[in-house]
CSV table of C-alpha atoms in Angstrom, one decimal:
chain,number,residue,atom,x,y,z
D,13,MET,CA,-20.7,-4.2,20.2
D,14,GLU,CA,-21.1,-7.9,21.0
D,15,LEU,CA,-18.6,-10.5,21.9
D,16,ARG,CA,-19.6,-12.7,19.0
D,17,GLN,CA,-18.7,-9.8,16.7
D,18,LEU,CA,-15.2,-9.6,18.2
D,19,ALA,CA,-14.8,-13.4,18.0
D,20,SER,CA,-15.8,-13.5,14.4
D,21,PHE,CA,-13.5,-10.6,13.4
D,22,LEU,CA,-10.5,-12.2,15.2
D,23,ALA,CA,-11.3,-15.6,13.7
D,24,VAL,CA,-11.3,-14.1,10.2
D,25,VAL,CA,-8.0,-12.3,10.9
D,26,GLU,CA,-6.3,-15.4,12.2
D,27,GLU,CA,-7.7,-17.9,9.6
D,28,GLY,CA,-7.3,-15.6,6.6
D,29,GLN,CA,-10.6,-16.6,5.2
D,30,PHE,CA,-14.3,-16.1,6.1
D,31,ALA,CA,-15.0,-19.8,5.3
D,32,ARG,CA,-12.3,-21.1,7.6
D,33,ALA,CA,-13.3,-18.7,10.3
D,34,ALA,CA,-16.9,-19.9,10.1
D,35,ALA,CA,-15.8,-23.5,10.3
D,36,ARG,CA,-13.7,-22.8,13.4
D,37,LEU,CA,-16.6,-21.0,15.1
D,38,PHE,CA,-19.2,-23.6,13.9
D,39,LEU,CA,-21.1,-20.9,12.2
D,40,SER,CA,-22.2,-20.3,8.6
D,41,PRO,CA,-20.0,-18.0,6.5
D,42,PRO,CA,-22.9,-15.5,6.1
D,43,ALA,CA,-23.2,-15.3,9.9
D,44,VAL,CA,-19.5,-14.5,10.3
D,45,THR,CA,-19.7,-11.9,7.5
D,46,GLY,CA,-22.7,-10.3,9.1
D,47,HIS,CA,-20.9,-10.1,12.5
D,48,VAL,CA,-17.9,-8.3,10.9
D,49,ARG,CA,-20.0,-5.9,8.9
D,50,ARG,CA,-22.1,-5.0,12.0
D,51,LEU,CA,-18.9,-4.4,13.9
D,52,GLU,CA,-17.5,-2.2,11.2
D,53,ARG,CA,-20.8,-0.2,11.1
D,54,GLU,CA,-20.7,0.3,14.8
D,55,LEU,CA,-17.1,1.5,14.7
D,56,GLY,CA,-17.7,3.6,11.6
D,57,VAL,CA,-14.5,2.3,9.9
D,58,ALA,CA,-13.5,-0.6,7.7
D,59,LEU,CA,-11.5,-3.1,9.5
D,60,LEU,CA,-10.8,-5.5,6.6
D,61,GLU,CA,-10.1,-5.1,2.9
D,62,ARG,CA,-11.9,-8.0,1.1
D,63,SER,CA,-10.0,-8.5,-2.1
D,64,PRO,CA,-7.4,-9.6,-1.2
D,65,LEU,CA,-8.4,-10.1,2.4
D,66,ARG,CA,-6.1,-8.1,4.8
D,67,LEU,CA,-6.3,-5.7,7.7
D,68,THR,CA,-6.8,-2.0,7.1
D,69,GLU,CA,-4.9,0.5,9.3
D,70,ALA,CA,-7.9,0.7,11.6
D,71,GLY,CA,-8.0,-3.1,11.7
D,72,GLU,CA,-4.3,-3.3,12.7
D,73,ARG,CA,-5.1,-0.9,15.6
D,74,PHE,CA,-8.2,-2.7,16.6
D,75,VAL,CA,-6.9,-6.3,16.8
D,76,PRO,CA,-5.0,-6.0,20.1
D,77,HIS,CA,-7.9,-4.3,21.7
D,78,ALA,CA,-10.3,-7.0,20.5
D,79,ARG,CA,-8.1,-9.7,21.8
D,80,ALA,CA,-7.7,-7.9,25.1
D,81,ALA,CA,-11.5,-7.6,25.5
D,82,LEU,CA,-12.1,-11.3,24.8
D,83,ALA,CA,-9.2,-12.2,27.1
D,84,ALA,CA,-10.7,-10.1,29.9
D,85,VAL,CA,-14.1,-11.9,29.5
D,86,ASN,CA,-12.3,-15.3,29.6
D,87,ALA,CA,-10.4,-14.2,32.7
D,88,ALA,CA,-13.6,-13.1,34.4
D,89,ALA,CA,-15.2,-16.4,33.6
D,90,ASP,CA,-12.2,-18.3,34.9
D,91,SER,CA,-12.1,-16.4,38.1
D,92,VAL,CA,-15.5,-17.8,39.1
D,93,ALA,CA,-15.2,-21.2,37.4
D,94,ASP,CA,-14.4,-22.9,40.7
D,95,LEU,CA,-17.8,-21.8,42.1
D,96,SER,CA,-19.7,-23.5,39.2
D,97,GLY,CA,-19.2,-27.0,40.5
D,98,ASP,CA,-16.9,-27.9,37.6
D,99,PRO,CA,-13.4,-28.4,39.0
D,100,GLU,CA,-11.8,-29.3,35.7
D,101,PRO,CA,-8.4,-27.5,35.5
D,102,VAL,CA,-7.5,-25.9,32.2
D,103,LEU,CA,-4.1,-25.0,30.7
D,104,ARG,CA,-4.0,-22.8,27.6
D,105,VAL,CA,-0.8,-23.4,25.5
D,106,GLY,CA,0.3,-20.9,22.8
D,107,VAL,CA,2.4,-22.1,19.9
D,108,MET,CA,4.1,-19.7,17.5
D,109,GLY,CA,4.9,-21.4,14.2
D,110,HIS,CA,6.4,-24.8,14.8
D,111,GLY,CA,7.1,-24.0,18.4
D,112,SER,CA,10.2,-25.8,19.7
D,113,ALA,CA,10.3,-28.3,16.9
D,114,GLU,CA,9.8,-32.0,17.8
D,115,LEU,CA,9.9,-31.1,21.5
D,116,THR,CA,6.5,-29.4,21.3
D,117,PRO,CA,4.3,-32.4,20.6
D,118,ALA,CA,6.5,-34.6,22.8
D,119,ILE,CA,5.9,-32.2,25.8
D,120,LEU,CA,2.2,-31.9,25.1
D,121,GLN,CA,1.7,-35.6,24.9
D,122,ALA,CA,3.7,-36.2,28.0
D,123,TYR,CA,1.7,-33.6,29.9
D,124,ARG,CA,-1.6,-35.1,28.9
D,125,ARG,CA,-0.4,-38.5,30.1
D,126,ALA,CA,0.9,-37.1,33.4
D,127,ARG,CA,-2.1,-34.9,34.1
D,128,PRO,CA,-5.1,-36.4,32.3
D,129,GLU,CA,-7.5,-34.4,34.5
D,130,THR,CA,-6.3,-31.1,32.9
D,131,ARG,CA,-8.0,-29.9,29.8
D,132,VAL,CA,-5.3,-28.6,27.4
D,133,VAL,CA,-6.3,-25.9,24.9
D,134,ILE,CA,-3.8,-25.1,22.1
D,135,GLU,CA,-3.8,-21.6,20.7
D,136,THR,CA,-1.9,-20.6,17.5
D,137,LEU,CA,0.1,-17.4,17.9
D,138,ASP,CA,1.3,-15.0,15.2
D,139,PHE,CA,4.4,-12.9,15.3
D,140,THR,CA,2.7,-10.0,17.0
D,141,GLU,CA,1.7,-12.2,20.0
D,142,HIS,CA,5.3,-13.0,21.1
D,143,VAL,CA,4.3,-11.7,24.5
D,144,SER,CA,0.9,-10.2,24.4
D,145,ALA,CA,-1.0,-13.5,24.4
D,146,LEU,CA,0.5,-14.2,27.8
D,147,LEU,CA,0.0,-10.8,29.2
D,148,SER,CA,-3.6,-10.7,28.1
D,149,HIS,CA,-4.2,-14.1,29.7
D,150,ARG,CA,-5.2,-15.6,26.4
D,151,VAL,CA,-2.6,-18.3,27.1
D,152,ASP,CA,-0.8,-19.6,30.3
D,153,VAL,CA,2.4,-20.8,28.6
D,154,ALA,CA,3.7,-20.4,25.1
D,155,PHE,CA,6.3,-21.8,22.8
D,156,VAL,CA,8.0,-18.8,21.0
D,157,ARG,CA,11.3,-17.6,19.7
D,158,PRO,CA,13.5,-15.9,20.6
D,159,ALA,CA,13.4,-15.2,24.4
D,160,PRO,CA,11.3,-12.1,24.9
D,161,ASP,CA,12.9,-9.0,26.3
D,162,ASP,CA,10.2,-8.3,28.9
D,163,ASP,CA,10.5,-8.4,32.6
D,164,ARG,CA,6.9,-9.5,32.9
D,165,VAL,CA,7.6,-13.0,31.6
D,166,GLU,CA,10.0,-15.8,32.3
D,167,ALA,CA,11.6,-18.0,29.7
D,168,ASP,CA,12.9,-21.6,29.7
D,169,VAL,CA,15.3,-22.4,26.8
D,170,LEU,CA,14.2,-25.6,25.1
D,171,THR,CA,16.3,-25.6,21.9
D,172,THR,CA,19.4,-23.7,20.7
D,173,GLU,CA,19.9,-24.0,17.0
D,174,PRO,CA,21.8,-22.6,14.0
D,175,ARG,CA,20.2,-19.9,11.9
D,176,ILE,CA,19.0,-20.2,8.3
D,177,VAL,CA,17.7,-17.7,5.7
D,178,VAL,CA,14.6,-18.6,3.7
D,179,VAL,CA,15.0,-17.7,0.0
D,180,SER,CA,13.3,-18.4,-3.3
D,181,GLN,CA,14.4,-21.4,-5.4
D,182,GLY,CA,15.9,-19.0,-7.9
D,183,SER,CA,18.1,-17.1,-5.3
D,184,ARG,CA,21.7,-16.6,-6.1
D,185,LEU,CA,22.8,-17.7,-2.7
D,186,GLY,CA,24.8,-20.9,-2.6
D,187,ARG,CA,24.3,-24.0,-0.4
D,188,THR,CA,25.6,-22.0,2.6
D,189,ALA,CA,26.1,-18.3,3.3
D,190,LEU,CA,27.7,-15.8,5.7
D,191,LEU,CA,25.9,-13.0,7.5
D,192,ALA,CA,27.5,-10.5,5.1
D,193,ASP,CA,25.8,-12.3,2.2
D,194,VAL,CA,22.3,-11.9,3.7
D,195,LEU,CA,22.1,-8.6,5.5
D,196,ASP,CA,21.2,-6.6,2.4
D,197,LEU,CA,18.4,-8.9,1.2
D,198,PRO,CA,14.8,-7.6,1.2
D,199,TYR,CA,13.2,-9.1,4.3
D,200,VAL,CA,9.4,-9.7,4.5
D,201,ASN,CA,7.8,-7.1,6.7
D,202,VAL,CA,6.1,-7.8,10.0
D,203,PRO,CA,3.3,-5.6,11.5
D,204,VAL,CA,4.4,-2.5,13.4
D,205,CYS,CA,3.0,-4.0,16.6
D,206,THR,CA,5.4,-6.9,16.5
D,207,PRO,CA,7.7,-6.9,19.6
D,208,GLN,CA,11.2,-5.5,19.0
D,209,ALA,CA,12.9,-8.6,20.2
D,210,PHE,CA,11.2,-10.6,17.5
D,211,LYS,CA,12.1,-8.0,14.8
D,212,ASP,CA,15.8,-8.0,16.0
D,213,TYR,CA,15.8,-11.8,15.7
D,214,LEU,CA,14.2,-11.9,12.3
D,215,TYR,CA,16.3,-9.2,10.7
D,216,PHE,CA,19.7,-9.9,12.4
D,217,THR,CA,19.6,-6.3,13.8
D,218,SER,CA,22.7,-6.5,15.9
D,219,ALA,CA,24.8,-7.7,12.9
D,220,ARG,CA,23.6,-4.7,10.9
D,221,GLY,CA,24.4,-2.1,13.6
D,222,ASP,CA,20.8,-1.7,14.6
D,223,ALA,CA,19.9,-0.4,11.0
D,224,TRP,CA,16.6,-1.4,9.5
D,225,PRO,CA,16.8,-3.9,6.7
D,226,ARG,CA,15.7,-3.6,3.1
D,227,ARG,CA,12.0,-4.5,3.1
D,228,SER,CA,9.9,-6.5,0.7
D,229,PRO,CA,6.5,-5.1,-0.4
D,230,ASP,CA,4.8,-7.9,1.6
D,231,GLN,CA,3.8,-8.1,5.2
D,232,ALA,CA,3.5,-11.3,7.1
D,233,ARG,CA,2.0,-12.3,10.5
D,234,ASN,CA,2.9,-16.0,10.4
D,235,PRO,CA,5.2,-18.5,8.7
D,236,HIS,CA,2.8,-19.4,5.9
D,237,GLU,CA,2.5,-15.8,4.8
D,238,VAL,CA,6.3,-15.5,4.9
D,239,LEU,CA,6.7,-18.6,2.8
D,240,SER,CA,4.1,-17.5,0.2
D,241,SER,CA,6.0,-14.2,-0.2
D,242,VAL,CA,9.4,-15.9,-0.5
D,243,ALA,CA,8.1,-18.5,-3.0
D,244,ALA,CA,6.8,-15.6,-5.2
D,245,GLY,CA,10.3,-14.0,-5.2
D,246,ARG,CA,9.1,-11.0,-3.3
D,247,GLY,CA,11.3,-11.2,-0.2
D,248,VAL,CA,13.2,-13.4,2.2
D,249,GLY,CA,12.8,-14.6,5.8
D,250,SER,CA,15.0,-16.1,8.5
D,251,ALA,CA,14.4,-18.9,11.0
D,252,LEU,CA,16.0,-21.5,13.2
D,253,CYS,CA,17.3,-24.6,11.4
D,254,SER,CA,14.4,-26.8,12.5
D,255,PHE,CA,12.0,-24.6,10.5
D,256,ALA,CA,13.3,-26.4,7.4
D,257,ARG,CA,12.0,-29.8,8.6
D,258,PHE,CA,8.5,-28.5,9.3
D,259,TYR,CA,7.9,-26.3,6.3
D,260,GLN,CA,8.5,-28.1,3.0
D,261,TRP,CA,7.3,-25.4,0.6
D,262,PRO,CA,7.4,-25.4,-3.2
D,263,GLY,CA,9.6,-22.7,-4.6
D,264,VAL,CA,11.5,-22.2,-1.4
D,265,ARG,CA,14.9,-23.3,-0.1
D,266,TYR,CA,16.8,-23.0,3.1
D,267,VAL,CA,20.4,-21.7,3.4
D,268,PRO,CA,22.4,-22.1,6.7
D,269,ILE,CA,24.2,-19.0,7.8
D,270,LEU,CA,27.7,-20.2,8.9
D,271,ASP,CA,28.7,-17.4,11.1
D,272,ALA,CA,25.3,-16.3,12.6
D,273,PRO,CA,25.0,-16.6,16.4
D,274,TRP,CA,22.8,-19.6,17.3
D,275,ASP,CA,19.4,-18.7,18.8
D,276,SER,CA,16.8,-20.4,20.9
D,277,SER,CA,13.2,-21.4,21.1
D,278,VAL,CA,11.8,-21.0,24.6
D,279,LEU,CA,8.8,-21.7,26.7
D,280,VAL,CA,7.5,-18.6,28.3
D,281,ALA,CA,5.1,-18.0,31.2
D,282,ARG,CA,4.0,-14.9,33.2
D,283,ARG,CA,6.6,-14.0,35.8
D,284,GLY,CA,5.5,-15.2,39.2
D,285,ASP,CA,2.8,-17.5,38.0
D,286,THR,CA,2.7,-20.3,40.6
D,287,GLY,CA,-0.4,-22.0,39.3
D,288,PRO,CA,0.1,-25.8,39.6
D,289,GLU,CA,-0.7,-26.5,36.0
D,290,VAL,CA,1.9,-24.0,34.8
D,291,ARG,CA,4.5,-25.2,37.2
D,292,ALA,CA,4.0,-28.8,36.2
D,293,PHE,CA,4.1,-28.0,32.5
D,294,ARG,CA,7.3,-26.0,32.8
D,295,SER,CA,9.0,-28.7,34.9
D,296,LEU,CA,8.0,-31.4,32.4
D,297,ALA,CA,9.1,-29.3,29.4
D,298,ALA,CA,12.5,-28.7,31.0
D,299,SER,CA,13.0,-32.3,31.7
D,300,ILE,CA,12.0,-33.5,28.2
D,301,ALA,CA,14.2,-30.8,26.6
D,302,ARG,CA,17.2,-32.0,28.7
D,303,ASP,CA,16.6,-35.7,28.2
D,304,LEU,CA,15.2,-35.9,24.6
D,305,GLY,CA,16.5,-32.9,22.9
D,306,PRO,CA,19.6,-34.5,21.5
D,307,VAL,CA,17.5,-37.4,20.1
D,308,LEU,CA,14.6,-35.4,18.7
D,309,LEU,CA,16.8,-32.7,17.2
D,310,PRO,CA,19.6,-34.5,15.4
D,311,GLU,CA,22.6,-32.4,14.6
D,312,HIS,CA,23.6,-34.3,11.5
D,313,GLU,CA,21.4,-32.1,9.2
D,314,PHE,CA,23.8,-29.2,9.8
D,315,ASP,CA,26.9,-31.1,11.0
D,316,TYR,CA,29.2,-28.7,9.2
D,317,LEU,CA,28.1,-25.8,11.4
D,318,GLU,CA,29.8,-24.8,14.6
D,319,PRO,CA,28.0,-22.6,17.2
D,320,SER,CA,29.1,-18.9,16.9
D,321,ARG,CA,28.3,-17.3,20.2
C-alpha cells in the first residue's frame, strides 16, 4: 500500500469525481483511477461504487484510517521540519461548509497580514470531520458548528445565530415555522461516523426527546450533497441563518424556525495546544468576532426573530 494510493482515494472521496481529484493532485485521471484500483486489489474489497460514485461500506470504514495514516506521515515530516533548514511556519486551517460566515475570510485575511511569514493551508472538512481532522493533526484549527462535545478540543464561539430549515421550493412550510412544524420532516442522512454533537444539532435531537428523526433515502457528507437532495424533494436539512446567504441553490428555500434555540459556529483547536501560530490565530479570531461580528453579520435579515435560549 502506497501513500499516493491513499491520497488519490481520499481526493476522489472528497471531490466526488475522479477528474476533479486528478486536477487537485496534478495527476491525470487514469493515474488516479489506477491508484484506487490497485488499492482495492491490495485490500481485496471495493471501496467505491462507480455509477453513481459513492463509498461502499468498506470504503466508509476505510476513510478514517486512510486519513489517519496520511496525517501520521505529515506529522512525522513536521516533527523534523525544523532540522531541514526551512524555518517557514505553517498553520493548517479547516473549514466546514461556510465556516463562521463572513468572519471566516475576514479572519484569514487579517492573519495573513499580521503574520506574512506563516504559510496558511486551508482544508475543506465534511460533516464527519467535526473533530477528527484536529485530533489526527490534519488541521491545527477549524471553523465548525456546533461546539464539539469532546474534552480533547477547545472552542471559541464566533457567531450565535437563529436556526433555519432547508426545504424544497415546493414545500408546504410557510415563510416561517415552529419547531413542532419541522420535527417530523425527513432529514437527509449523514454517515454513521458523524459525531453525535453534529447529529444532535442537525436533527434538533433535544427537541424531539432524543428520538431519531424520519430519514430521507439520501446520505450527505457536505452542504452541497444536502442541497442536491433537498432540491430534488428527497429530504430536508437544517443550518444557521447565515447559510442562506452563502448557498443560493435552485429549487431550495430557507425557512426560519421562530422558537428554535439559537446555535453557534466556533473555532476549535486541540486542548492545550500552545503553538504560537495557533495562539495568534485564536486571539485574532476572537478579536475580529468581537469587533466586526455585528457589522459582518447584520441582524436585519431575520429582524423578526428573538433568541430562544
